[in-house]
Amino acid sequence: MSFLTGELVAFFVFALLIIGGAIFMISFTKVVHMVVSLAFAFLSLGGLYVLLEAEFVAFVQILIYAGAVSILMIFGIMLTKHEENEETSPWTTQETLTAIGCVALFGALFFAIQNAELPSGAGFDAGADNTAAIGQIIFTERVLPFELVSVLLTVAFIGAIVLARREEGQ
């Protein structure tokens, strides 16, 4: 029995890229580097969705998160003043303990997922085009939460602009 399949290797590559992007996102001190790391993690997550045969979610992930959110963050960086000469500090004890805790949590989750009994995919047709069904549900049954989310995102965007303008005035 071959345990090492192409899908498993691709999953681990994408998972490592996502984890690496997230770690670099919180480790870097320069904001532009942080945004690039976050975009890298978003793109890797899109690849993971493709691997899971969720092409629509992968498309939305790349379009919205890797594209729009990253560009929005870059515009936010450009609108605000930030120090170009940010000092880098070596890892502190707290950061080292946090990294060890993250690795332990990853190991525990990996062990739990490996030993979990997941239900089979019977009854789920992954090959069917479900994009139209998702659109039908969003615009008929879930229209109110969809509109509330759009209003929330607009308010958050306006709040970010107000905060950026306030920093500029100081």
Coordinates of N, CA, C and O in Angstrom, one line a residue:
M1 N 0.8 -1.2 0.0 CA 0.0 0.0 0.0 C 0.9 1.2 0.0 O 1.8 1.4 0.8
S2 N 0.7 2.1 -1.0 CA 1.5 3.3 -1.1 C 0.8 4.4 -0.3 O -0.3 4.8 -0.7
F3 N 1.5 4.9 0.7 CA 0.9 6.0 1.5 C 1.2 7.3 0.8 O 0.4 8.3 0.9
L4 N 2.3 7.4 0.1 CA 2.7 8.7 -0.5 C 2.1 8.9 -1.9 O 2.6 8.3 -2.9
T5 N 1.0 9.6 -2.0 CA 0.4 9.9 -3.3 C 0.7 11.3 -3.7 O 1.2 12.1 -2.9
G6 N 0.4 11.6 -5.0 CA 0.6 13.0 -5.5 C -0.2 14.0 -4.8 O 0.2 15.1 -4.5
E7 N -1.5 13.6 -4.5 CA -2.4 14.5 -3.8 C -1.9 14.8 -2.4 O -1.9 16.0 -1.9
L8 N -1.3 13.8 -1.7 CA -0.8 14.0 -0.3 C 0.4 14.9 -0.4 O 0.6 15.8 0.5
V9 N 1.3 14.7 -1.3 CA 2.5 15.5 -1.4 C 2.1 17.0 -1.7 O 2.6 17.9 -1.1
A10 N 1.1 17.2 -2.7 CA 0.6 18.5 -3.0 C 0.0 19.2 -1.8 O 0.2 20.4 -1.5
F11 N -0.8 18.4 -1.0 CA -1.4 18.9 0.2 C -0.4 19.4 1.2 O -0.5 20.5 1.7
F12 N 0.7 18.6 1.4 CA 1.7 19.0 2.4 C 2.5 20.2 1.9 O 2.8 21.1 2.6
V13 N 2.7 20.3 0.6 CA 3.4 21.5 0.0 C 2.6 22.7 0.2 O 3.1 23.7 0.7
F14 N 1.3 22.6 -0.1 CA 0.4 23.8 0.1 C 0.3 24.1 1.5 O 0.3 25.3 1.9
A15 N 0.2 23.1 2.4 CA 0.0 23.4 3.8 C 1.3 24.0 4.4 O 1.2 25.0 5.1
L16 N 2.5 23.6 3.9 CA 3.7 24.2 4.4 C 3.8 25.6 3.9 O 4.3 26.5 4.6
L17 N 3.4 25.9 2.6 CA 3.4 27.2 2.1 C 2.5 28.2 2.8 O 2.8 29.3 3.1
I18 N 1.3 27.6 3.2 CA 0.4 28.5 4.0 C 0.9 28.8 5.4 O 0.9 29.9 5.8
I19 N 1.5 27.8 6.0 CA 2.0 28.0 7.3 C 3.2 28.9 7.3 O 3.4 29.8 8.1
G20 N 4.1 28.7 6.2 CA 5.2 29.6 6.1 C 4.8 31.0 5.8 O 5.4 31.9 6.4
G21 N 3.8 31.2 5.0 CA 3.3 32.6 4.7 C 2.8 33.2 5.9 O 3.0 34.4 6.2
A22 N 2.1 32.4 6.8 CA 1.5 33.0 8.0 C 2.6 33.3 9.0 O 2.5 34.4 9.7
I23 N 3.6 32.4 9.1 CA 4.7 32.7 10.0 C 5.5 33.9 9.6 O 5.8 34.8 10.4
F24 N 5.7 34.0 8.3 CA 6.5 35.2 7.8 C 5.6 36.5 8.0 O 6.1 37.5 8.2
M25 N 4.3 36.3 7.8 CA 3.4 37.5 8.0 C 3.5 38.1 9.4 O 3.6 39.3 9.6
I26 N 3.6 37.2 10.4 CA 3.7 37.8 11.8 C 5.1 38.0 12.2 O 5.4 38.6 13.2
S27 N 6.1 37.5 11.4 CA 7.5 37.7 11.8 C 8.1 38.9 11.2 O 9.0 39.5 11.8
F28 N 7.7 39.3 10.0 CA 8.4 40.4 9.4 C 8.0 41.7 10.1 O 6.9 41.8 10.7
T29 N 8.9 42.7 10.0 CA 8.6 43.9 10.6 C 8.2 45.0 9.6 O 7.5 46.0 9.9
K30 N 8.6 44.8 8.3 CA 8.2 45.7 7.3 C 6.8 45.4 6.7 O 6.6 44.2 6.4
V31 N 6.0 46.3 6.7 CA 4.6 46.1 6.3 C 4.4 45.5 4.9 O 3.6 44.6 4.7
V32 N 5.2 46.0 4.0 CA 5.1 45.5 2.6 C 5.5 44.0 2.6 O 4.8 43.2 1.9
H33 N 6.5 43.6 3.3 CA 6.9 42.2 3.3 C 5.8 41.4 4.0 O 5.5 40.3 3.6
M34 N 5.1 42.0 5.0 CA 4.0 41.2 5.6 C 2.9 41.0 4.6 O 2.3 39.9 4.6
V35 N 2.6 42.0 3.8 CA 1.5 41.9 2.8 C 1.8 40.9 1.8 O 1.0 40.0 1.4
V36 N 3.0 40.8 1.3 CA 3.5 39.9 0.3 C 3.4 38.4 0.9 O 2.9 37.5 0.3
S37 N 3.8 38.3 2.2 CA 3.7 37.0 2.8 C 2.2 36.5 3.0 O 1.9 35.4 2.7
L38 N 1.4 37.5 3.3 CA -0.1 37.2 3.4 C -0.7 36.8 2.1 O -1.4 35.8 2.0
A39 N -0.3 37.5 1.0 CA -0.8 37.2 -0.3 C -0.3 35.8 -0.7 O -1.0 35.0 -1.3
F40 N 0.9 35.5 -0.4 CA 1.5 34.2 -0.7 C 0.7 33.1 0.1 O 0.4 32.0 -0.5
A41 N 0.3 33.3 1.3 CA -0.5 32.3 2.0 C -1.9 32.2 1.4 O -2.4 31.1 1.3
F42 N -2.5 33.3 1.0 CA -3.8 33.3 0.3 C -3.7 32.5 -1.0 O -4.6 31.7 -1.3
L43 N -2.7 32.7 -1.8 CA -2.5 32.0 -3.1 C -2.4 30.5 -2.8 O -2.9 29.7 -3.5
S44 N -1.6 30.2 -1.8 CA -1.4 28.7 -1.4 C -2.7 28.1 -1.0 O -3.0 27.0 -1.3
L45 N -3.5 28.9 -0.2 CA -4.8 28.4 0.2 C -5.7 28.2 -1.0 O -6.5 27.2 -1.0
G46 N -5.6 29.0 -2.0 CA -6.4 28.8 -3.2 C -6.0 27.5 -3.9 O -6.8 26.8 -4.4
G47 N -4.7 27.2 -3.9 CA -4.2 25.9 -4.5 C -4.7 24.7 -3.7 O -5.0 23.7 -4.3
L48 N -4.8 24.9 -2.4 CA -5.4 23.8 -1.6 C -6.8 23.6 -1.9 O -7.3 22.5 -1.9
Y49 N -7.6 24.7 -2.1 CA -9.0 24.5 -2.5 C -9.1 23.8 -3.9 O -10.0 23.0 -4.1
V50 N -8.2 24.1 -4.8 CA -8.2 23.4 -6.1 C -8.0 21.9 -5.9 O -8.6 21.1 -6.5
L51 N -7.1 21.7 -5.0 CA -6.7 20.3 -4.7 C -7.9 19.5 -4.1 O -8.1 18.3 -4.4
L52 N -8.8 20.3 -3.4 CA -10.0 19.7 -2.8 C -11.2 19.7 -3.7 O -12.3 19.5 -3.3
E53 N -10.9 20.1 -5.0 CA -12.0 20.1 -6.0 C -13.1 21.1 -5.7 O -14.2 20.9 -6.0
A54 N -12.7 22.2 -5.1 CA -13.6 23.3 -4.8 C -13.1 24.5 -5.6 O -12.6 25.5 -5.1
E55 N -13.3 24.4 -6.9 CA -12.7 25.4 -7.8 C -13.4 26.8 -7.6 O -12.7 27.8 -7.7
F56 N -14.7 26.8 -7.4 CA -15.3 28.1 -7.1 C -14.7 28.8 -5.9 O -14.4 30.0 -6.0
V57 N -14.6 28.1 -4.8 CA -14.0 28.7 -3.6 C -12.6 29.1 -3.9 O -12.2 30.2 -3.4
A58 N -11.8 28.3 -4.6 CA -10.5 28.7 -5.0 C -10.4 30.0 -5.8 O -9.6 30.9 -5.5
F59 N -11.4 30.1 -6.8 CA -11.4 31.3 -7.6 C -11.8 32.5 -6.7 O -11.1 33.6 -6.8
V60 N -12.7 32.4 -5.8 CA -13.1 33.5 -4.9 C -12.0 33.8 -4.0 O -11.7 35.0 -3.7
Q61 N -11.3 32.8 -3.5 CA -10.2 33.0 -2.6 C -9.1 33.8 -3.3 O -8.6 34.8 -2.7
I62 N -8.8 33.5 -4.4 CA -7.7 34.2 -5.2 C -8.2 35.6 -5.6 O -7.4 36.6 -5.4
L63 N -9.4 35.7 -6.1 CA -9.9 36.9 -6.6 C -10.1 37.9 -5.4 O -9.6 39.1 -5.5
I64 N -10.7 37.5 -4.4 CA -11.0 38.4 -3.3 C -9.8 38.6 -2.3 O -9.4 39.7 -2.1
Y65 N -9.3 37.5 -1.8 CA -8.3 37.7 -0.8 C -6.9 38.0 -1.4 O -6.3 39.0 -1.0
A66 N -6.5 37.2 -2.3 CA -5.1 37.4 -2.8 C -5.1 38.6 -3.6 O -4.1 39.3 -3.7
G67 N -6.2 39.0 -4.3 CA -6.2 40.1 -5.2 C -6.6 41.4 -4.4 O -5.8 42.3 -4.1
A68 N -7.9 41.4 -4.1 CA -8.5 42.6 -3.6 C -8.0 43.0 -2.2 O -7.6 44.2 -1.9
V69 N -7.9 42.1 -1.3 CA -7.5 42.4 0.1 C -6.0 42.8 0.1 O -5.7 43.8 0.8
S70 N -5.2 42.1 -0.6 CA -3.8 42.5 -0.7 C -3.6 43.9 -1.3 O -2.8 44.7 -0.8
I71 N -4.3 44.2 -2.4 CA -4.2 45.5 -3.0 C -4.7 46.5 -2.1 O -4.1 47.6 -1.9
L72 N -5.8 46.2 -1.4 CA -6.4 47.2 -0.4 C -5.3 47.5 0.7 O -5.2 48.6 1.1
M73 N -4.7 46.4 1.2 CA -3.7 46.6 2.2 C -2.5 47.4 1.7 O -1.9 48.3 2.4
I74 N -2.1 47.2 0.5 CA -1.0 48.0 -0.1 C -1.4 49.5 -0.2 O -0.6 50.4 0.1
F75 N -2.7 49.7 -0.7 CA -3.1 51.1 -0.7 C -3.2 51.7 0.7 O -2.8 52.9 0.9
G76 N -3.6 50.9 1.7 CA -3.6 51.4 3.1 C -2.2 51.8 3.6 O -1.9 52.7 4.3
I77 N -1.2 51.0 3.2 CA 0.2 51.2 3.5 C 0.7 52.5 2.8 O 1.3 53.4 3.4
M78 N 0.3 52.7 1.6 CA 0.7 53.9 0.9 C 0.0 55.1 1.4 O 0.6 56.2 1.4
L79 N -1.2 55.0 2.0 CA -1.9 56.2 2.5 C -1.4 56.6 3.9 O -1.5 57.7 4.3
T80 N -0.9 55.6 4.6 CA -0.4 55.9 6.0 C 1.1 56.2 6.0 O 1.8 55.7 5.1
K81 N 1.5 56.9 7.0 CA 3.0 57.1 7.2 C 3.5 55.9 8.0 O 2.9 55.7 9.1
H82 N 4.5 55.4 7.6 CA 5.2 54.4 8.4 C 6.7 54.5 8.3 O 7.2 55.1 7.4
E83 N 7.4 54.1 9.3 CA 8.8 54.3 9.4 C 9.5 53.4 8.4 O 9.2 52.2 8.4
E84 N 10.3 53.9 7.6 CA 11.1 53.1 6.6 C 12.2 52.4 7.3 O 12.6 51.3 7.0
N85 N 12.7 53.0 8.4 CA 13.9 52.4 9.1 C 13.4 51.7 10.3 O 13.7 52.0 11.5
E86 N 12.6 50.7 10.1 CA 12.1 49.9 11.2 C 13.2 48.9 11.7 O 13.9 48.3 10.9
E87 N 13.4 48.9 13.0 CA 14.4 48.0 13.5 C 13.9 46.6 13.6 O 12.8 46.3 13.9
T88 N 14.8 45.7 13.3 CA 14.5 44.3 13.5 C 15.1 43.8 14.8 O 16.2 44.2 15.1
S89 N 14.3 43.1 15.5 CA 14.8 42.5 16.8 C 14.9 41.0 16.7 O 14.2 40.4 16.0
P90 N 15.9 40.5 17.4 CA 16.0 39.0 17.4 C 14.8 38.4 18.1 O 14.1 39.1 18.8
W91 N 14.6 37.2 18.0 CA 13.5 36.5 18.6 C 13.6 36.6 20.1 O 14.7 36.4 20.7
T92 N 12.5 36.9 20.7 CA 12.5 37.0 22.2 C 12.0 35.6 22.7 O 11.6 34.7 21.9
T93 N 12.1 35.5 24.0 CA 11.7 34.2 24.6 C 10.2 33.9 24.4 O 9.8 32.8 24.1
Q94 N 9.4 35.0 24.5 CA 8.0 34.8 24.3 C 7.7 34.3 22.8 O 6.9 33.5 22.6
E95 N 8.4 34.9 21.9 CA 8.2 34.5 20.5 C 8.6 33.0 20.3 O 8.0 32.2 19.6
T96 N 9.7 32.6 20.9 CA 10.2 31.3 20.8 C 9.2 30.3 21.5 O 8.9 29.2 20.9
L97 N 8.7 30.7 22.6 CA 7.7 29.8 23.3 C 6.4 29.7 22.4 O 5.8 28.7 22.3
T98 N 6.0 30.8 21.8 CA 4.9 30.8 20.9 C 5.1 29.9 19.7 O 4.2 29.1 19.3
A99 N 6.3 30.0 19.1 CA 6.6 29.1 18.0 C 6.6 27.6 18.4 O 6.0 26.8 17.7
I100 N 7.1 27.3 19.6 CA 7.1 25.9 20.1 C 5.6 25.5 20.3 O 5.2 24.4 20.0
G101 N 4.8 26.4 20.9 CA 3.4 26.1 21.1 C 2.6 25.9 19.8 O 1.8 25.0 19.7
C102 N 3.0 26.7 18.8 CA 2.3 26.5 17.5 C 2.7 25.1 16.9 O 1.9 24.4 16.3
V103 N 4.0 24.8 17.0 CA 4.4 23.5 16.4 C 3.7 22.3 17.2 O 3.3 21.4 16.6
A104 N 3.6 22.5 18.5 CA 2.9 21.4 19.3 C 1.4 21.4 18.9 O 0.9 20.3 18.8
L105 N 0.8 22.5 18.7 CA -0.6 22.5 18.3 C -0.8 21.9 17.0 O -1.7 21.1 16.7
F106 N 0.1 22.2 16.0 CA 0.1 21.6 14.7 C 0.2 20.1 14.8 O -0.5 19.3 14.2
G107 N 1.2 19.6 15.7 CA 1.3 18.2 15.8 C 0.1 17.5 16.4 O -0.3 16.4 16.0
A108 N -0.5 18.2 17.4 CA -1.7 17.6 18.0 C -2.9 17.5 17.0 O -3.6 16.5 16.9
L109 N -3.0 18.6 16.2 CA -4.1 18.6 15.2 C -3.8 17.6 14.1 O -4.8 16.9 13.7
F110 N -2.6 17.5 13.7 CA -2.2 16.5 12.7 C -2.5 15.1 13.2 O -3.1 14.3 12.5
F111 N -2.2 14.8 14.4 CA -2.4 13.5 15.0 C -3.9 13.2 15.1 O -4.4 12.1 14.8
A112 N -4.7 14.2 15.6 CA -6.1 14.1 15.7 C -6.8 13.8 14.4 O -7.7 13.0 14.2
I113 N -6.4 14.6 13.3 CA -7.0 14.4 12.0 C -6.6 13.1 11.4 O -7.4 12.4 10.8
Q114 N -5.4 12.7 11.6 CA -5.0 11.4 11.1 C -5.7 10.2 11.7 O -6.0 9.2 11.1
N115 N -6.1 10.4 13.0 CA -6.8 9.3 13.7 C -8.3 9.4 13.7 O -9.0 8.6 14.2
A116 N -8.8 10.5 13.1 CA -10.3 10.7 13.1 C -10.9 9.9 12.0 O -10.3 9.6 11.0
E117 N -12.1 9.5 12.3 CA -12.9 8.7 11.3 C -13.9 9.7 10.6 O -14.8 10.1 11.2
L118 N -13.5 10.0 9.4 CA -14.4 10.9 8.7 C -15.4 10.2 7.8 O -15.2 9.1 7.4
P119 N -16.6 10.8 7.7 CA -17.6 10.1 6.9 C -17.2 10.1 5.4 O -16.5 11.0 4.9
S120 N -17.7 9.1 4.7 CA -17.3 9.0 3.3 C -18.1 10.1 2.5 O -19.0 10.7 3.0
G121 N -17.6 10.3 1.3 CA -18.2 11.3 0.5 C -19.4 10.8 -0.3 O -19.8 11.4 -1.3
A122 N -20.1 9.8 0.2 CA -21.2 9.3 -0.5 C -22.4 10.3 -0.5 O -22.6 11.0 0.5
G123 N -23.0 10.5 -1.6 CA -24.1 11.5 -1.8 C -23.6 12.8 -2.2 O -24.4 13.7 -2.5
F124 N -22.3 13.1 -2.3 CA -21.8 14.4 -2.7 C -21.2 14.2 -4.1 O -20.3 13.4 -4.3
D125 N -21.7 15.0 -5.0 CA -21.2 14.9 -6.4 C -20.2 16.1 -6.6 O -20.6 17.2 -6.9
A126 N -18.9 15.8 -6.4 CA -17.9 16.9 -6.5 C -17.8 17.3 -8.0 O -17.3 18.4 -8.2
G127 N -18.1 16.5 -8.9 CA -18.0 16.9 -10.3 C -19.1 17.8 -10.9 O -18.9 18.4 -11.9
A128 N -20.1 17.9 -10.1 CA -21.2 18.8 -10.6 C -20.9 20.2 -10.5 O -20.2 20.6 -9.6
D129 N -21.4 21.1 -11.4 CA -21.2 22.5 -11.3 C -22.1 23.1 -10.3 O -23.3 23.2 -10.4
N130 N -21.6 23.5 -9.1 CA -22.4 24.0 -8.1 C -22.3 25.5 -8.0 O -22.9 26.1 -7.0
T131 N -21.7 26.2 -8.9 CA -21.6 27.6 -8.8 C -23.0 28.3 -9.0 O -23.3 29.2 -8.3
A132 N -23.7 27.8 -9.9 CA -25.1 28.3 -10.1 C -25.9 28.1 -8.9 O -26.7 29.0 -8.5
A133 N -25.8 26.9 -8.3 CA -26.6 26.7 -7.1 C -26.2 27.6 -5.9 O -27.0 28.1 -5.2
I134 N -24.9 27.9 -5.8 CA -24.4 28.8 -4.8 C -25.0 30.2 -5.0 O -25.5 30.9 -4.1
G135 N -24.9 30.6 -6.3 CA -25.5 31.9 -6.6 C -27.0 32.0 -6.4 O -27.5 33.0 -5.9
Q136 N -27.7 31.0 -6.7 CA -29.1 30.9 -6.4 C -29.4 31.0 -5.0 O -30.3 31.8 -4.5
I137 N -28.7 30.3 -4.1 CA -28.9 30.4 -2.7 C -28.6 31.8 -2.1 O -29.3 32.3 -1.3
I138 N -27.4 32.3 -2.6 CA -27.0 33.6 -2.1 C -28.0 34.7 -2.4 O -28.4 35.5 -1.5
F139 N -28.6 34.7 -3.6 CA -29.4 35.8 -4.0 C -30.9 35.5 -3.8 O -31.8 36.3 -4.1
T140 N -31.3 34.4 -3.2 CA -32.7 34.2 -2.8 C -32.8 33.9 -1.3 O -33.4 34.7 -0.6
E141 N -32.2 32.9 -0.8 CA -32.4 32.5 0.6 C -31.5 33.3 1.6 O -31.8 33.6 2.7
R142 N -30.3 33.7 1.1 CA -29.3 34.3 2.0 C -29.0 35.8 1.6 O -27.9 36.3 1.8
V143 N -30.0 36.5 1.0 CA -29.7 37.8 0.5 C -29.5 38.8 1.6 O -28.6 39.7 1.5
L144 N -30.1 38.7 2.8 CA -30.0 39.6 3.9 C -28.6 39.5 4.5 O -27.9 40.5 4.6
P145 N -28.1 38.3 4.9 CA -26.7 38.2 5.4 C -25.7 38.7 4.3 O -24.7 39.3 4.7
F146 N -25.9 38.4 3.0 CA -25.0 38.8 2.0 C -24.9 40.3 2.0 O -23.8 40.9 1.9
E147 N -26.0 41.0 2.0 CA -26.0 42.5 2.0 C -25.5 43.0 3.3 O -24.8 44.1 3.3
L148 N -25.7 42.4 4.4 CA -25.1 42.9 5.7 C -23.6 42.8 5.7 O -22.9 43.7 6.2
V149 N -23.1 41.7 5.1 CA -21.6 41.6 5.0 C -21.1 42.7 4.1 O -20.0 43.3 4.4
S150 N -21.8 43.0 3.0 CA -21.3 44.0 2.1 C -21.3 45.4 2.8 O -20.4 46.2 2.6
V151 N -22.3 45.7 3.6 CA -22.3 46.9 4.4 C -21.2 46.9 5.4 O -20.5 48.0 5.6
L152 N -21.0 45.8 6.1 CA -19.9 45.7 7.1 C -18.6 46.0 6.4 O -17.7 46.7 7.0
L153 N -18.3 45.4 5.3 CA -17.1 45.6 4.6 C -16.9 47.1 4.2 O -15.8 47.6 4.2
T154 N -18.0 47.7 3.7 CA -17.9 49.1 3.3 C -17.6 50.0 4.6 O -16.8 50.9 4.5
V155 N -18.3 49.7 5.7 CA -18.0 50.5 6.9 C -16.5 50.3 7.3 O -15.9 51.2 7.7
A156 N -16.0 49.1 7.3 CA -14.6 48.8 7.6 C -13.7 49.6 6.7 O -12.7 50.1 7.2
F157 N -14.0 49.6 5.4 CA -13.2 50.3 4.5 C -13.2 51.8 4.8 O -12.1 52.5 4.8
I158 N -14.3 52.4 5.1 CA -14.4 53.8 5.4 C -13.7 54.1 6.7 O -13.0 55.1 6.8
G159 N -13.8 53.2 7.7 CA -13.1 53.4 8.9 C -11.6 53.4 8.7 O -10.9 54.1 9.4
A160 N -11.1 52.5 7.9 CA -9.7 52.4 7.6 C -9.2 53.7 6.9 O -8.2 54.3 7.3
I161 N -10.0 54.3 6.1 CA -9.7 55.6 5.5 C -9.7 56.7 6.5 O -8.7 57.5 6.5
V162 N -10.6 56.7 7.4 CA -10.7 57.7 8.4 C -9.5 57.6 9.3 O -8.8 58.6 9.7
L163 N -9.1 56.4 9.7 CA -7.9 56.2 10.6 C -6.7 56.6 9.8 O -5.8 57.2 10.4
A164 N -6.6 56.4 8.5 CA -5.4 56.8 7.8 C -5.3 58.3 7.7 O -4.2 58.8 7.8
R165 N -6.4 58.9 7.5 CA -6.4 60.4 7.4 C -6.1 61.0 8.8 O -5.4 62.0 8.8
R166 N -6.5 60.4 9.9 CA -6.2 60.9 11.2 C -4.7 60.8 11.4 O -4.1 61.7 12.0
E167 N -4.1 59.7 11.1 CA -2.6 59.6 11.3 C -1.9 60.6 10.4 O -0.9 61.1 10.8
E168 N -2.4 60.9 9.2 CA -1.8 61.8 8.4 C -1.8 63.2 8.9 O -0.9 64.0 8.8
G169 N -2.9 63.6 9.6 CA -3.1 64.9 10.2 C -2.2 65.1 11.4 O -1.9 66.2 11.8
Q170 N -1.8 64.1 12.1 CA -1.0 64.2 13.3 C 0.4 64.5 13.1 O 1.0 64.3 12.1

